[in-house]
XYZ file of C-alpha atoms in Angstrom:
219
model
C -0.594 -42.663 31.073
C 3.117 -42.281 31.741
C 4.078 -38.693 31.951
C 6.413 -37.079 29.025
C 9.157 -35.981 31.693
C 10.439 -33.813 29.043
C 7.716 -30.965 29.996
C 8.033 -30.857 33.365
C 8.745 -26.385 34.159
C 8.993 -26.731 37.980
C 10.150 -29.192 40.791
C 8.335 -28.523 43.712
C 9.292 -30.607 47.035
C 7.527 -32.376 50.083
C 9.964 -31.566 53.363
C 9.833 -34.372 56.214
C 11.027 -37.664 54.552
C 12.398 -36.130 51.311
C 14.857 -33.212 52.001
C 15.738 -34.106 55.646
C 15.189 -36.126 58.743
C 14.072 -34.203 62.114
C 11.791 -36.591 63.218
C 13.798 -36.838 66.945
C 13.605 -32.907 67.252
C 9.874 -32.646 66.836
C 9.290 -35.315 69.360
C 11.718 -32.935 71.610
C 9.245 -30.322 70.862
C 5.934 -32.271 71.262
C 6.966 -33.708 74.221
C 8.280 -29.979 75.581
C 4.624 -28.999 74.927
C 2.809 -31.787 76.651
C 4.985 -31.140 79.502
C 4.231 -26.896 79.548
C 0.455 -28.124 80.055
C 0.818 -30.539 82.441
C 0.098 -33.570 80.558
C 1.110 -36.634 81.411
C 1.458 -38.174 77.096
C 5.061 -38.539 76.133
C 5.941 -39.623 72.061
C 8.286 -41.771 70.901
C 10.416 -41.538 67.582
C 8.474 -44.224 65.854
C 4.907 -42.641 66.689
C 6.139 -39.341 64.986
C 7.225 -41.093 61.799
C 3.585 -43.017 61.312
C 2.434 -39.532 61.426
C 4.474 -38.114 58.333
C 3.180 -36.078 55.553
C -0.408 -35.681 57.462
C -2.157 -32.242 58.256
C -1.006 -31.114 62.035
C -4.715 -31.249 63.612
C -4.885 -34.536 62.301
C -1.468 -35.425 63.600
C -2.130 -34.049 67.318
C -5.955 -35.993 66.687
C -3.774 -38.985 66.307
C -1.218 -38.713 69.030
C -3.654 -37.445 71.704
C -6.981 -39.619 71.590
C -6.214 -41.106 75.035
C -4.688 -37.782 76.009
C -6.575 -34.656 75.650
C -4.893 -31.664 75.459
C -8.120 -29.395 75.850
C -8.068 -26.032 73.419
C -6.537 -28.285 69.805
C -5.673 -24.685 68.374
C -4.552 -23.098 71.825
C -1.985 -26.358 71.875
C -1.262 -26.257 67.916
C -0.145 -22.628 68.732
C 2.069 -23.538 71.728
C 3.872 -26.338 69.328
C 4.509 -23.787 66.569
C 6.120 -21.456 68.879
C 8.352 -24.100 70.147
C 9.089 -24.821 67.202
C 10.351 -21.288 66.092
C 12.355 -21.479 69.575
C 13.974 -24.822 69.648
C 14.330 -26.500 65.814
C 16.744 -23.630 64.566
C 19.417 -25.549 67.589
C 18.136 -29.384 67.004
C 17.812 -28.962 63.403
C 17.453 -32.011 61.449
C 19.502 -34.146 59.516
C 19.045 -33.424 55.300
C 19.691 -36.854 53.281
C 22.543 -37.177 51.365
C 22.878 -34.743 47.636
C 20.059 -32.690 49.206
C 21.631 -29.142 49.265
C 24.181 -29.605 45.885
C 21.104 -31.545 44.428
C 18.626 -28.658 44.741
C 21.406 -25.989 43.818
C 21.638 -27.911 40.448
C 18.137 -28.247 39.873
C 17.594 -24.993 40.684
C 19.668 -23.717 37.220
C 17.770 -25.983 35.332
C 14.121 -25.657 37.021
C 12.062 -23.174 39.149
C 12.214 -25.455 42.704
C 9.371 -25.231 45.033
C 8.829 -26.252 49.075
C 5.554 -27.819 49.982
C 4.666 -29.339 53.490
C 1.913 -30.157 55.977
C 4.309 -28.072 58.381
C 3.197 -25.399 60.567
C 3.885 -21.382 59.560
C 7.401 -21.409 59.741
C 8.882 -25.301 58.986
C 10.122 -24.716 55.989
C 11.942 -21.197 57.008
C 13.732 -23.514 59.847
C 14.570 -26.397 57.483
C 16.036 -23.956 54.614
C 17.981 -22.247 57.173
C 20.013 -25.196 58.552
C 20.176 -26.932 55.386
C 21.609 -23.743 53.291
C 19.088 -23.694 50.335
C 16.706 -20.682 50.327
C 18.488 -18.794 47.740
C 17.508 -21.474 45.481
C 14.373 -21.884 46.458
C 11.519 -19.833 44.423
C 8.231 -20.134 46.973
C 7.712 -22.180 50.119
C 4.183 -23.108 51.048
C 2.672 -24.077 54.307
C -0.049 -25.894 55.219
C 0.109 -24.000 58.377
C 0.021 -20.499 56.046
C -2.695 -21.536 54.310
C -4.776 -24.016 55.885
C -5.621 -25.820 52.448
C -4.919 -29.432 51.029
C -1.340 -30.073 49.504
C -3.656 -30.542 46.115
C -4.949 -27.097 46.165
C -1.450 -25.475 47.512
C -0.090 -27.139 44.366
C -2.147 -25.662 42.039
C -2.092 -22.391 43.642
C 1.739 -22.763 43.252
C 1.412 -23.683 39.574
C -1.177 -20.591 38.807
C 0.956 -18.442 40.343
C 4.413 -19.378 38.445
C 2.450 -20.078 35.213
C 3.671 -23.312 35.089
C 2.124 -26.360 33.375
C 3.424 -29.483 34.756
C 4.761 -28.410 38.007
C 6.025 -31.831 39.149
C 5.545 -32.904 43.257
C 8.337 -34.733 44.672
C 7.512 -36.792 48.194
C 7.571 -39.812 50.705
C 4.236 -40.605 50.766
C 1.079 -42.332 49.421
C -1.063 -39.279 50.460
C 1.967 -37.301 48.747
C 0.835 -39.501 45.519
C -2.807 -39.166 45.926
C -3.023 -35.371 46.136
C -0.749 -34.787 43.260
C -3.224 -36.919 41.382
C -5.807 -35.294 42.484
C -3.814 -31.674 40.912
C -3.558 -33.846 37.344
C 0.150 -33.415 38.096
C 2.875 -36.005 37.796
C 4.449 -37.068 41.378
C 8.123 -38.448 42.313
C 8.154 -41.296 44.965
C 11.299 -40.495 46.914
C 11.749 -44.474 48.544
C 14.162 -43.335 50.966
C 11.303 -41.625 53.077
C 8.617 -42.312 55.805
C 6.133 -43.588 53.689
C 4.900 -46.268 50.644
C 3.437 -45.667 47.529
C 2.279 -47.945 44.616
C 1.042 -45.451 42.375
C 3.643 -42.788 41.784
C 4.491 -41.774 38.398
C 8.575 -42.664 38.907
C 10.448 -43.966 41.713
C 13.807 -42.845 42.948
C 15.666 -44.077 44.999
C 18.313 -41.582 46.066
C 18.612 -37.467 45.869
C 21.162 -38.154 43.567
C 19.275 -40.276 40.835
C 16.541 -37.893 41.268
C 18.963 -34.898 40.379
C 20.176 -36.550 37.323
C 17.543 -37.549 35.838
C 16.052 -34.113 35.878
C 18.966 -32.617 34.928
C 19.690 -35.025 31.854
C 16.072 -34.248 30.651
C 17.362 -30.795 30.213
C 20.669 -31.554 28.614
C 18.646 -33.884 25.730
C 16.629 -30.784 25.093
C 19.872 -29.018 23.454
C-alpha cells in the first residue's frame, strides 16, 4: 500500500551514501589500522563502497577473509579510535542541499541520524557538515549494537512518533524499514539499489521539497 506522506512526524536519516561521501577517508583509516598491526591487506575505494550501509563486524568479516586480523573486537576498537583521531581532518564530502536541506526540514519535522557507524560517526559527520543543532537524536549501531529496524523503533518510541519515515542508499536500508512497518526514502544518488522503496528521489533537493510542500498543503 502506498504510504499517505501526509502523516509522516519525523525524518530520520541513513549517513554514508545519503548525507555525505567519505568513503576515501575510511579507507585512509582502515588501511592506517592494518598497517598499526602489521598486516599486510590494503583496501581500495571501490571495496569500501560494496561494503555500505552493512554492520562493521560484518564489514571487517568481508574485507579480511583472506586476511585475519586476529582479536575482530580488539581491531574494531583500534578502527574506532582512528577514526575519532583522523576523520575530524579528512572529513568527507556532504552531497549537494545537504546542510540548507536538513535546516529546512528541520522547522517543519523532528530530523533523526541513523547509521551502521561506529560510536562516534555521526558526531564526526555533523561536525564537518554544520548540522547538529538541527538534529534531534543520532543513533549508532556502534552505541547500541542492535539492527537499524530495532534502532528505528526505539527512535520512534522514544519521540512518540507514528510514522517516523527512514531515508537511505540502500536495499538493506529498504528492508529494515519494512521490517519497522515504516515507510522508507530511496535516496538514488547513493552506494546502493533498491526496488522496493516506498518513493524515490533523486536529489537532496527534491527530497526537501517534497517534504516541505506536504507541510505547506496542510495549511
Amino acid at each position: 500500500m502506498i504510504p499517505d506522506w501526509r502523516e509522516a512526524d519525523g525524518l530520520a536519516f541513513d549517513m554514508d551514501g545519503t548525507l555525505w561521501d567519505a568513503v576515501d577517508s575510511y579507507c585512509a583509516v582502515w588501511n592506517r589500522c592494518f598497517a598499526e598491526i602489521g598486516a599486510e591487506r590494503r583496501i581500495e575505494r571501490q571495496e569500501l563502497v560494496e561494503c555500505m550501509g552493512m554492520q562493521l563486524i560484518d564489514i571487517l568479516h568481508l574485507l579480511t577473509k583472506e586476511c585475519p586480523v586476529g582479536d575482530d573486537e580488539a581491531f574494531l576498537q583500534l578502527v574506532a579510535q582512528r577514526e575519532v583521531e583522523m576523520m575530524p581532518q579528512l572529513g568527507g564530502k556532504a552531497y549537494a542541499g545537504v546542510k540548507e536541506g536538513i535546516r529546512r526540514l528541520s522547522e517543519h519535522y523532528p530530523v533523526f541520524l541513523l547509521s551502521n557507524c561506529g560510536v562516534d560517526g555521526l558526531n564526526v559527520m555533523m561536525d564537518c557538515v554544520g548540522i547538529r543543532q538541527y538534529i534531534s537524536e543520532a543513533v549508532t549501531y556502534g552505541a547500541t549494537k542492535v539492527s537499524k529496524c530495532d534502532n528505528l523503533l526505539a527512535i520512534a518510541r522514544r519521540n512518540h512518533l507514528q510514522r517516523l519515515v527512514y531515508v537511505g542508499d540502500t536495499d538493506g536500508d529498504c528492508r529494515q524499514t519494512h521490517a519497522a512497518g515504516l515507510p522508507f526514502v530511496f535516496a538514488s544518488w547513493g552506494f546502493g539499489n533498491c526496488d522496493d522503496a516506498d518513493l524515490r528521489v533523486d536529489s537532496f533537493q527534491q527530497l526537501t521539497d517534497i517534504f516541505i510542500n506536504l507541510k505547506k498543503n496542510e495549511k
